[in-house]
Tab-separated table of C-alpha atoms and ligand atoms in Angstrom:
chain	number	residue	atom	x	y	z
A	1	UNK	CA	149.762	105.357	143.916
A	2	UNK	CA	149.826	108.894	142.364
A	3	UNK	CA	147.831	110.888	143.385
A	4	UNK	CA	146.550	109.398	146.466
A	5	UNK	CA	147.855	111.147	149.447
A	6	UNK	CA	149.756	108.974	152.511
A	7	UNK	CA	149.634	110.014	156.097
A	8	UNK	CA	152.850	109.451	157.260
A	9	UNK	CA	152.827	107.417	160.780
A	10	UNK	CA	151.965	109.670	163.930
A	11	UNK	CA	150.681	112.094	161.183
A	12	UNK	CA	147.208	113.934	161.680
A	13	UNK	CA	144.391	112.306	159.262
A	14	UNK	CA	143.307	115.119	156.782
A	15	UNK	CA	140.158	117.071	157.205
A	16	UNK	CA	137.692	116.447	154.999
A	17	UNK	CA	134.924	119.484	154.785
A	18	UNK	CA	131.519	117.996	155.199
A	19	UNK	CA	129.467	120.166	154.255
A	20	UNK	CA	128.847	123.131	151.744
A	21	UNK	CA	130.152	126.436	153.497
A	22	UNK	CA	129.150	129.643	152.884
A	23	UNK	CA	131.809	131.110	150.729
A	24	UNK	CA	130.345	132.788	147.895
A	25	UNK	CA	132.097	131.041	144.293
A	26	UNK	CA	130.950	132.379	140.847
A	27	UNK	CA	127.979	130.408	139.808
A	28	UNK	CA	128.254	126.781	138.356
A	29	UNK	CA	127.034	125.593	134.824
A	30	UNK	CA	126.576	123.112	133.044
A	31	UNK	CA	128.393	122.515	129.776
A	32	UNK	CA	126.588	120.863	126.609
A	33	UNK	CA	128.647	120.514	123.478
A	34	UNK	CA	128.145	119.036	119.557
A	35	UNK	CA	131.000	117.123	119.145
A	36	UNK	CA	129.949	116.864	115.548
A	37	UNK	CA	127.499	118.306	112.602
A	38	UNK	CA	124.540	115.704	112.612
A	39	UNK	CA	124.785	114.751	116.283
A	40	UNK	CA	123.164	116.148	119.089
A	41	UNK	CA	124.440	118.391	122.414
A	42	UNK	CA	126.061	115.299	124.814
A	43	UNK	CA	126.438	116.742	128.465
A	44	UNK	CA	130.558	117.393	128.966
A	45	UNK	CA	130.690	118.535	132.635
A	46	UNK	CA	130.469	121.469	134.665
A	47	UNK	CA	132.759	124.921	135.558
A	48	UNK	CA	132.122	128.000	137.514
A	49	UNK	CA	132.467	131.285	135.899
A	50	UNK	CA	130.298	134.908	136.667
A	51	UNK	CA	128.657	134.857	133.620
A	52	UNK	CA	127.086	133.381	130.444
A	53	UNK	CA	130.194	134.853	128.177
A	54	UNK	CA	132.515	133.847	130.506
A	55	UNK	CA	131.168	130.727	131.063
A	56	UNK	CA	131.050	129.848	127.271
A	57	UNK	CA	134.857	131.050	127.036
A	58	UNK	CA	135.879	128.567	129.928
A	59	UNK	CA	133.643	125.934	127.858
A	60	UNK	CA	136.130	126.300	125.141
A	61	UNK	CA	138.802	126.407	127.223
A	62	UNK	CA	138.509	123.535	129.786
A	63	UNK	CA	136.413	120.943	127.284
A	64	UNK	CA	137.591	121.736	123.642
A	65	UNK	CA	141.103	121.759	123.601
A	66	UNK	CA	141.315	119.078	120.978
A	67	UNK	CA	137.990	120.189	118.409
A	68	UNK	CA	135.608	117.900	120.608
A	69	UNK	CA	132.710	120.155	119.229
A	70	UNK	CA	131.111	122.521	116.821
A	71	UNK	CA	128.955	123.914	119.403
A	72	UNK	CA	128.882	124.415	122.992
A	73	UNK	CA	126.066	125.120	125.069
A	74	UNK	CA	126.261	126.460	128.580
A	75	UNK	CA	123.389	126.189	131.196
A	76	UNK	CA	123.103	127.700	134.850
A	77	UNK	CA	123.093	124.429	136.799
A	78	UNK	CA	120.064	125.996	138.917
A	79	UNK	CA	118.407	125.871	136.042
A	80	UNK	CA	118.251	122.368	136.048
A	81	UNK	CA	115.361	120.217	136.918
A	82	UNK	CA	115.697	116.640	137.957
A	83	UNK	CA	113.859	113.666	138.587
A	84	UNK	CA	114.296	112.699	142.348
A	85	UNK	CA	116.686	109.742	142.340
A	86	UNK	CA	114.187	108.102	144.623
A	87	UNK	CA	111.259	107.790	142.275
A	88	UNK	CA	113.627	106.301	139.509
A	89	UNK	CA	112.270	102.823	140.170
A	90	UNK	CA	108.834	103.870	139.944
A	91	UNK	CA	109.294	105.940	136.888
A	92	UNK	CA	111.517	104.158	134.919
A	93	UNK	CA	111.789	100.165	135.938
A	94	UNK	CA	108.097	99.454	137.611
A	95	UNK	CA	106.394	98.856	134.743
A	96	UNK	CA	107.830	96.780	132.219
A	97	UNK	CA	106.301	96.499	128.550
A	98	UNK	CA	108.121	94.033	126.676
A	99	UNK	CA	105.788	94.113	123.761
A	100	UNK	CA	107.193	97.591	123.514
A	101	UNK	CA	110.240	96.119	121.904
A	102	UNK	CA	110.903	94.808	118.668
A	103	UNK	CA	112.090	91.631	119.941
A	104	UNK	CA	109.369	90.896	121.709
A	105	UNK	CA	107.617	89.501	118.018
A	106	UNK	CA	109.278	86.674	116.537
A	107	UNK	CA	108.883	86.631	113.038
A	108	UNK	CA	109.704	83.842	110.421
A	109	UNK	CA	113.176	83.833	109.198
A	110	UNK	CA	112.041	83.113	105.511
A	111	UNK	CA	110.161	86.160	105.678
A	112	UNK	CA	113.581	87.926	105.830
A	113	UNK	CA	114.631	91.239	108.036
A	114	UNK	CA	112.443	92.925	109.891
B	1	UNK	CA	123.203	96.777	157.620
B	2	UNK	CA	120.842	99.087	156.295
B	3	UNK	CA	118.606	98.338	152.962
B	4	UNK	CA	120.092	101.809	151.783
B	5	UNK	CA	123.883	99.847	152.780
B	6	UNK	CA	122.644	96.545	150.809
B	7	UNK	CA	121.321	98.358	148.076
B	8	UNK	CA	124.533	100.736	147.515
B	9	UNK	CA	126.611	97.783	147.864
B	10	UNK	CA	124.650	95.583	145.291
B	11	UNK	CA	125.347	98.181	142.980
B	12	UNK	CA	128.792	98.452	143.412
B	13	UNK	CA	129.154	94.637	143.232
B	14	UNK	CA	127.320	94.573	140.514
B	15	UNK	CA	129.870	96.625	138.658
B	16	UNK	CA	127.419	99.969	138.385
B	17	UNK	CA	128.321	103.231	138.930
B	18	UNK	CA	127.582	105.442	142.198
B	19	UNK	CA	126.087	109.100	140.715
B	20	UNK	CA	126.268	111.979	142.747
B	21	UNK	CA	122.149	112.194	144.245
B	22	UNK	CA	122.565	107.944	145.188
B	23	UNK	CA	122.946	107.446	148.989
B	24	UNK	CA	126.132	106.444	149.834
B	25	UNK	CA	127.961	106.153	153.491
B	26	UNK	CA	129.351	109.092	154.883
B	27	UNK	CA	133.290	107.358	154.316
B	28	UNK	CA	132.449	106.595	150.722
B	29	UNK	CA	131.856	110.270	150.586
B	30	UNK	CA	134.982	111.238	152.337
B	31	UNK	CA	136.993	109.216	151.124
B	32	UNK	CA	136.369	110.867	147.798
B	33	UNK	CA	136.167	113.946	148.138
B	34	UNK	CA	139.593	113.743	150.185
B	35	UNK	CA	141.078	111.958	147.303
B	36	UNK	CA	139.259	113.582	144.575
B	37	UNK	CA	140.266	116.984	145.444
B	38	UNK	CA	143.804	115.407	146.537
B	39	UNK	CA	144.053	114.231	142.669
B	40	UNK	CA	142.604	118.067	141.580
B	41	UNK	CA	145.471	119.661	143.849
B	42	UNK	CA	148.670	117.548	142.536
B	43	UNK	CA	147.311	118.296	138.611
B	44	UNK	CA	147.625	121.987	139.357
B	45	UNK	CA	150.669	121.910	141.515
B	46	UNK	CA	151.603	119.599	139.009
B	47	UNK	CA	151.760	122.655	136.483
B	48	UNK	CA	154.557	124.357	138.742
B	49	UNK	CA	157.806	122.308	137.868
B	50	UNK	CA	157.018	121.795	133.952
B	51	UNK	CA	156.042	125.706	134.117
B	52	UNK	CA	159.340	126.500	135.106
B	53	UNK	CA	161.007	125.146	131.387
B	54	UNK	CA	158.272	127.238	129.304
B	55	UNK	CA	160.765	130.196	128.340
B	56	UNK	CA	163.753	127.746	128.523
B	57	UNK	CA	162.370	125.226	125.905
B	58	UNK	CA	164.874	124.622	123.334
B	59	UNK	CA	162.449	125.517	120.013
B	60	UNK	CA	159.224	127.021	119.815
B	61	UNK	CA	158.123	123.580	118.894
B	62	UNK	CA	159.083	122.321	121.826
B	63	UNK	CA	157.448	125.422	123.822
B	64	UNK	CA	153.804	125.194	121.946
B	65	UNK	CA	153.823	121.467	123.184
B	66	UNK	CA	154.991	122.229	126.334
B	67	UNK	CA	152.663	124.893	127.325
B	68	UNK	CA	149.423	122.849	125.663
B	69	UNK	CA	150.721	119.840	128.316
B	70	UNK	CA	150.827	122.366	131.424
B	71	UNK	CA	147.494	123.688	130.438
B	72	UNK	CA	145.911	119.876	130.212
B	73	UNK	CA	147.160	119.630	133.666
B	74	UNK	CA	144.934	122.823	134.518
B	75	UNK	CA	141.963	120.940	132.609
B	76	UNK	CA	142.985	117.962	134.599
B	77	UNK	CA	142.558	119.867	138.156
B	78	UNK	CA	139.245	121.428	137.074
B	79	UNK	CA	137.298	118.032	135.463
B	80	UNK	CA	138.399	116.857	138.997
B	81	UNK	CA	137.602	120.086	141.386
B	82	UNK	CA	134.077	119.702	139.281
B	83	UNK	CA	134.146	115.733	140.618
B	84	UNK	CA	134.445	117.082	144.055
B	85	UNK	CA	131.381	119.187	144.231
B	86	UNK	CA	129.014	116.500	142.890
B	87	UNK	CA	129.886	115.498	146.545
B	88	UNK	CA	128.567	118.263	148.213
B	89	UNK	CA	132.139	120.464	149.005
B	90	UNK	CA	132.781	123.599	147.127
B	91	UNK	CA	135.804	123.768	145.075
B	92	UNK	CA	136.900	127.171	147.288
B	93	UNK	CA	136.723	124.792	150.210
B	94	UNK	CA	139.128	122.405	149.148
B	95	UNK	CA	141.340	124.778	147.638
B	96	UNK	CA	141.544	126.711	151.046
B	97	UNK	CA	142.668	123.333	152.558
B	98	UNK	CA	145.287	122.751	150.123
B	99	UNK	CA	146.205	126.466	151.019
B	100	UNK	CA	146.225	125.844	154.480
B	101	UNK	CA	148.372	122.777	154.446
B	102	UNK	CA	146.033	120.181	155.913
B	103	UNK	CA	145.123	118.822	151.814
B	104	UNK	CA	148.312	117.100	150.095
B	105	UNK	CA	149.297	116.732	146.647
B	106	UNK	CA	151.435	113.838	145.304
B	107	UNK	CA	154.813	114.302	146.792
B	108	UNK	CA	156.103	113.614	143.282
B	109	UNK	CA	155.823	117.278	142.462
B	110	UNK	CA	158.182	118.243	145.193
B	111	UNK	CA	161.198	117.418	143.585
B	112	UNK	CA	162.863	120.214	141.415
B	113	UNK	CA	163.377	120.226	137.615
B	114	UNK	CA	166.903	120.833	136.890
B	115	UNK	CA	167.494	120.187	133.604
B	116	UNK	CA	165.754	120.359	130.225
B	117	UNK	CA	165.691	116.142	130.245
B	118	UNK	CA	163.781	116.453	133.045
B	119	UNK	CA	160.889	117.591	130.652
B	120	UNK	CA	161.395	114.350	128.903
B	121	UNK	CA	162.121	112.058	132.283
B	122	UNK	CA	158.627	113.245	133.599
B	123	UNK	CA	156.436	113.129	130.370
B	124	UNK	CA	157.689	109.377	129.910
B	125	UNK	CA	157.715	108.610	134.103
B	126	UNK	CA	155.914	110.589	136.447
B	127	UNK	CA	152.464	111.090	133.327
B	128	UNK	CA	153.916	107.147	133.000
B	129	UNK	CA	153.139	106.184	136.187
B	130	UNK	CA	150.528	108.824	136.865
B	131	UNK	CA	148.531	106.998	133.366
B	132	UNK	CA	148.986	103.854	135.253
B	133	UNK	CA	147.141	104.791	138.011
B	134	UNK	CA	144.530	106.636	136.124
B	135	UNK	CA	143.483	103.725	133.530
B	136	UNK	CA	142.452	101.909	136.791
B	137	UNK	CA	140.419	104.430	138.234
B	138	UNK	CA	138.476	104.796	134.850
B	139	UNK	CA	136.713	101.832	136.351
B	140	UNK	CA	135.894	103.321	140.107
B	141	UNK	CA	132.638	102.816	141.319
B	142	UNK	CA	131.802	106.627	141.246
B	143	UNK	CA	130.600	107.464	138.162
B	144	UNK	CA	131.630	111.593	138.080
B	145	UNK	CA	135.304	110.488	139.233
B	146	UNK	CA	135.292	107.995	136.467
B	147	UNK	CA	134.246	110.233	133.967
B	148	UNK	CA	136.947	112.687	134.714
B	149	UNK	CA	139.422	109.722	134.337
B	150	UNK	CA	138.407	108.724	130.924
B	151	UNK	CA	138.569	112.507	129.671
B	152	UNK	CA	141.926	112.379	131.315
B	153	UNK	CA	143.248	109.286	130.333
B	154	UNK	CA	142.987	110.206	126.638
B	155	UNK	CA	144.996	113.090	127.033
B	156	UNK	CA	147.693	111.691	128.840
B	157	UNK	CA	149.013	109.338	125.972
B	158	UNK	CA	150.044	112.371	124.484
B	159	UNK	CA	151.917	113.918	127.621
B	160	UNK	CA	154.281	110.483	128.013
B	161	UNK	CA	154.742	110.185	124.111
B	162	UNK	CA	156.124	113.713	124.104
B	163	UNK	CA	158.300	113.504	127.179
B	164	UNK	CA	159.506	109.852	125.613
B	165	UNK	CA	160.488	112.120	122.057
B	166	UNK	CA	162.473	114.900	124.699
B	167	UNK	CA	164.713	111.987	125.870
B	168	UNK	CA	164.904	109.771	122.178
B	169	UNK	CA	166.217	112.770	120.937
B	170	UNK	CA	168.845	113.795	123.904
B	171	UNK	CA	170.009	109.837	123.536
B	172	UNK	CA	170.527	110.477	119.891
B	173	UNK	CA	172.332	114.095	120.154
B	174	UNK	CA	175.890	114.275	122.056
B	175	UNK	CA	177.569	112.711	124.659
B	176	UNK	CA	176.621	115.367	126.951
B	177	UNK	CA	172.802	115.620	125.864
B	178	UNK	CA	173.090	111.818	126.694
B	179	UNK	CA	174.696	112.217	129.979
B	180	UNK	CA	171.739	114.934	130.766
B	181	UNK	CA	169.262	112.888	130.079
B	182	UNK	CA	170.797	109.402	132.079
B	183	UNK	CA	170.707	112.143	134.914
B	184	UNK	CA	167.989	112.785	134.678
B	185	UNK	CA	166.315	109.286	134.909
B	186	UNK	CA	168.639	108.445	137.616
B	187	UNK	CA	167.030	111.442	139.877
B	188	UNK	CA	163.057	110.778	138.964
B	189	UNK	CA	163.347	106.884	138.773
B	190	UNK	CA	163.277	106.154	142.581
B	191	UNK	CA	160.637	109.104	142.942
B	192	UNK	CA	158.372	107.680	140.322
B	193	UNK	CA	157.954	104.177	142.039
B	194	UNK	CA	157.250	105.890	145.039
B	195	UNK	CA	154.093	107.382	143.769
B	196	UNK	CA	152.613	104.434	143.760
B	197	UNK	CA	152.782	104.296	147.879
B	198	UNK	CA	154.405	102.335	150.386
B	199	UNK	CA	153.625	98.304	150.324
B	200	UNK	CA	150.555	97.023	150.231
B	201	UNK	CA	150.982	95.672	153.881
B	202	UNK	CA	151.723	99.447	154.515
B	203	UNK	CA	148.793	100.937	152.873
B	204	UNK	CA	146.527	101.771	155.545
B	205	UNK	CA	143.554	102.656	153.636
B	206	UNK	CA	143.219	100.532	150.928
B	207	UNK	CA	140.979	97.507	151.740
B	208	UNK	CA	138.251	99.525	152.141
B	209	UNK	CA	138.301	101.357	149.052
B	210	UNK	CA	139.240	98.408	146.901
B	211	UNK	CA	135.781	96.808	148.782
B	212	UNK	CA	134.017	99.959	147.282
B	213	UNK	CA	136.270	99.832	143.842
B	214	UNK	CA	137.574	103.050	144.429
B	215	UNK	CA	140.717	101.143	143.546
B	216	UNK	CA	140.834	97.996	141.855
B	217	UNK	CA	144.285	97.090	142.280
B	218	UNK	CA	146.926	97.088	145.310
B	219	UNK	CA	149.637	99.602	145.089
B	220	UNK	CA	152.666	97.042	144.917
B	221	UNK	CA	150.912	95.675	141.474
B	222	UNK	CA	150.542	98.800	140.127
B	223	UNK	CA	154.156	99.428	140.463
B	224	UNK	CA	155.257	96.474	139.131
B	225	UNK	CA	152.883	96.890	136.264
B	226	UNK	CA	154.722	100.374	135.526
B	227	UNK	CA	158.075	98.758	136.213
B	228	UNK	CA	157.410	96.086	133.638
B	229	UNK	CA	156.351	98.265	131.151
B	230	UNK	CA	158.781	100.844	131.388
B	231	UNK	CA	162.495	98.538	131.704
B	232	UNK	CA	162.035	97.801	127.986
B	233	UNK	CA	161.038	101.720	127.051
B	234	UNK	CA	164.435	102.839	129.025
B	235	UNK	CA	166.640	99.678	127.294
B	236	UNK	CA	165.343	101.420	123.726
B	237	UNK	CA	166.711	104.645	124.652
B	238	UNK	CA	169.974	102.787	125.865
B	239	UNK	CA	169.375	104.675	129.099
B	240	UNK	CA	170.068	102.382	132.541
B	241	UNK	CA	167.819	102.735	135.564
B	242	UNK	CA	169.662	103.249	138.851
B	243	UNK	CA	168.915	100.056	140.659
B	244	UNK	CA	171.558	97.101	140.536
B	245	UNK	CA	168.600	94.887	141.566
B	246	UNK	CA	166.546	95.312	138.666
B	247	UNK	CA	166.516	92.441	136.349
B	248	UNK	CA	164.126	89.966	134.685
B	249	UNK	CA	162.763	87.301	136.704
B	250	UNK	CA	161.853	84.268	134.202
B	251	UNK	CA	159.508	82.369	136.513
B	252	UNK	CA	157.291	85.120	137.978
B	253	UNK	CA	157.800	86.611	134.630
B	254	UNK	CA	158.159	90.058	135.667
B	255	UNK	CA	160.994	92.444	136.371
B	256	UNK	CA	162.451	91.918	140.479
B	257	UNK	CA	163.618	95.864	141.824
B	258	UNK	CA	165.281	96.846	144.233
B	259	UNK	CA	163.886	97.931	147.779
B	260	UNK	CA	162.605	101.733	148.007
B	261	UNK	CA	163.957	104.134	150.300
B	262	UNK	CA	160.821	104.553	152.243
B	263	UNK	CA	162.445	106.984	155.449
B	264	UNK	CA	162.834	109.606	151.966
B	265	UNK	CA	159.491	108.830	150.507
B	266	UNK	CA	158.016	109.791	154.625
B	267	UNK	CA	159.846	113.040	155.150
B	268	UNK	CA	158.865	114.372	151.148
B	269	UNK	CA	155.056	113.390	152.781
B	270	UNK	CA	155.317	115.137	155.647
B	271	UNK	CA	157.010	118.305	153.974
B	272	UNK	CA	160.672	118.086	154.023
B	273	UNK	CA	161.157	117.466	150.185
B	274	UNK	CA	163.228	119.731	148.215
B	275	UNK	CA	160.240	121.999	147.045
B	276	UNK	CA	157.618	121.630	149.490
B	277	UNK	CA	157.691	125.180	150.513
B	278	UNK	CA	158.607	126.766	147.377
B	279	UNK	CA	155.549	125.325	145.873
B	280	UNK	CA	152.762	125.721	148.229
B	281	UNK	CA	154.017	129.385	148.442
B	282	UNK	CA	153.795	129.974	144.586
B	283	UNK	CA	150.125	128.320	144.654
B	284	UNK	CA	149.386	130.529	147.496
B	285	UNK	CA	150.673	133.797	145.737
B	286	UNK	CA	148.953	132.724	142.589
B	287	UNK	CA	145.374	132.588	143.864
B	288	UNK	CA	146.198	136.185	145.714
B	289	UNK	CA	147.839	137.789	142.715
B	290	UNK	CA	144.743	136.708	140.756
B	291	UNK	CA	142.258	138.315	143.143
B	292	UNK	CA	141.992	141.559	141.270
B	293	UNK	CA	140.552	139.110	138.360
B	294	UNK	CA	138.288	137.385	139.845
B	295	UNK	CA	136.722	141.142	141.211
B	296	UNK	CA	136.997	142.193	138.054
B	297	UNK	CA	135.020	139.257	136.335
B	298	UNK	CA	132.065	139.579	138.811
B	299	UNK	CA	132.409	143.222	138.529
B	300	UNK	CA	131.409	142.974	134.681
B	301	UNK	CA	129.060	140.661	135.496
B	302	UNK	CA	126.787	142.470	137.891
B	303	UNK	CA	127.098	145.505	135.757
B	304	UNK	CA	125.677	143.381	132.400
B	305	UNK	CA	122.563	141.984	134.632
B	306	UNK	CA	122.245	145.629	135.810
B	307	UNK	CA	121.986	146.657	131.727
B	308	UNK	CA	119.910	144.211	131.339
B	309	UNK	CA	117.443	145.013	133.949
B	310	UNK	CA	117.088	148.553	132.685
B	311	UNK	CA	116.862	147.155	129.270
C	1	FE2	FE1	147.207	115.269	134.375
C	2	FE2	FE1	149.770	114.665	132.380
């Protein structure tokens, strides 16, 4: 298929690096753009670049080539904090309310929508 | 197996997507990142034979279009160098494999570009066949590799359409833009099957990663979806397709082909195709010539965060 890579018999497998080395890469961001008036900053993806200006020009570059926004964002991935994938069950499925949603409440259908 | 196994593979069976901070078995993750940054490499030597026709484009039309495709293909390799490091590599890493020779790119890209049809041949072909492959793998299990592919995807209709309008209007000019362009089918057709990969009885890694849905479907299927689609594209142009084998088969209701030439399809692998060299070399001299930017760049930036600090 394209794209994926054959050994050819007899052939050394590839290496695959592991682990992060230590080369030293401009710093990564993350990229937030407006695709339009009214809606709000979706998360696009990431790029490297030295700098804030630099890393708003490569925004443009890589991620709006076709008017996909209005407005681009760009944020120092460090700058990032996450929730720790291994609490998500405990803050997010755990406890269930169902009365916290609207169709937990049945309501007459002569009284209409609701 | 281990509850973190189960639970990774209830997920995938399950149809959800993998994100980068899941656990996940240490092939899942290699496997990836060797064909992630495998996919990354053959967009941006995939830039190297279309890059040769910029300042030989027949209209400025036909130039504007031209370079906007070769710089989707650089998009293309960074959405998917990005994909990589979710997994932990560094995008300098991988790129100093590909350097080194021990990462690949498709083998597709080693063939030269003689001709101005051959513009056409691969927008409608090898972005064809390449589309084929990627509207599958919108639906792989990891979620940043899927991602990429659905950004990609929607790009690539416009590649093939263009490359399609290069060779409707060579079949509709003279005799000899005609003759350029059945040339030029008859040298990519063979090569564009073969990206698809030998047989599926061949394939040596690809039960695994269909039991992770890396891939969803078998090599030989993809083909013959790409085959089937593209015999009645090629009978509108009134090109033919150099295989005496090819013809419509009513009861399996697809299109039988002819047998590949596998022994060429080994040796392009393993670095005897036409352009092997030549285009590892240009990559190569590329990332060196650009050196004195990237200095530059972080020059400019350390001296703005020194301004700043005195500020
Ligand atoms: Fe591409
Ligand atoms: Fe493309």
């Amino acid at each position: 298929m394209p794209y994926e890579i054959h050994t050819a018999p007899g052939e050394e497998p590839e290496d695959v690096p592991t682990t992060s080395g230590g080369t030293t890469t401009w710093p990564m961001w993350e990229v937030f753009i407006r695709p339009r008036r009214g809606l709000a900053h979706g998360h696009a993806g990431s790029l490297h670049a030295p700098d804030a200006e630099t890393a708003l020009q490569h925004a443009r570059d890589v991620y709006t080539r076709r008017r996909e926004g209005v407005s681009v964002w760009v944020v120092p991935t460090d700058a990032v904090y996450a929730s720790d994938p291994d609490d998500a069950e405990d803050l997010f499925e755990a406890i269930e309310k169902p009365y916290r949603h609207a169709t937990y409440y049945e309501i007459p259908e002569e009284v209409g929508h609701m | 197996m281990t509850s973190h196994e189960e639970r990774f593979q209830a997920l995938i069976d399950s149809e959800e997507k993998i994100e980068s901070t899941d656990w996940m078995p240490d092939g899942y993750r290699a496997t990836l990142i060797r064909q992630i940054a495998q996919h990354a490499h053959s967009e941006v030597i995939g830039m190297q034979p279309e890059g040769n026709w910029i300042t030989r484009a027949p209209s400025l039309d036909r130039k504007a279009i031209l370079m906007a495709k070769v710089q989707d293909e650089a998009g293309h390799g960074l959405y998917l160098y990005s994909a990589t490091e979710t997994l932990g590599v560094t995008r300098d890493e991988v790129v100093e494999l590909l350097h080194q020779g021990k990462h690949k790119y498709s083998s597709i890209f080693n063939y030269p570009t003689l001709s101005w049809a051959d513009m056409g041949t691969i927008g409608w072909l090898v972005d064809g066949a390449a589309i084929t492959n990627q509207v599958m793998l919108t639906r792989c299990s990891y979620g940043p590799y899927s991602r990429a592919m659905v950004r990609i995807c929607k790009e690539e209709s416009f590649h093939q359409r263009q490359g399609y309008e290069i060779l409707l209007a060579l079949c509709r000019g003279t005799d000899e833009q005609k003759a350029m362009a059945q040339d030029s089918v008859n040298r990519w057709w063979w090569p564009s099957l073969m990206m698809f990969g030998p047989h599926d009885s061949a394939s040596t890694h690809s039960e695994q990663s269909m039991n992770w849905k890396i891939k969803r479907v078998s090599n030989d299927d993809l083909r013959q979806q790409f085959v089937d689609m593209t015999v009645p594209q090629a009978d509108y142009l009134g090109l033919t397709l150099p295989d005496p084998d090819l013809q419509w088969n009513e009861e399996r209701g697809h299109y039988d082909f002819g047998s590949i030439d596998w022994d060429e399809f080994w040796q392009v692998v393993k670095g005897n195709g036409p352009m092997n060299r030549e285009r590892l070399s240009h990559k190569i001299k590329a990332w060196d010539d650009g050196a004195w930017v990237r200095e530059a760049a972080a020059a400019h930036a350390a001296k703005q965060a020194r301004k700043k600090e005195v500020a």
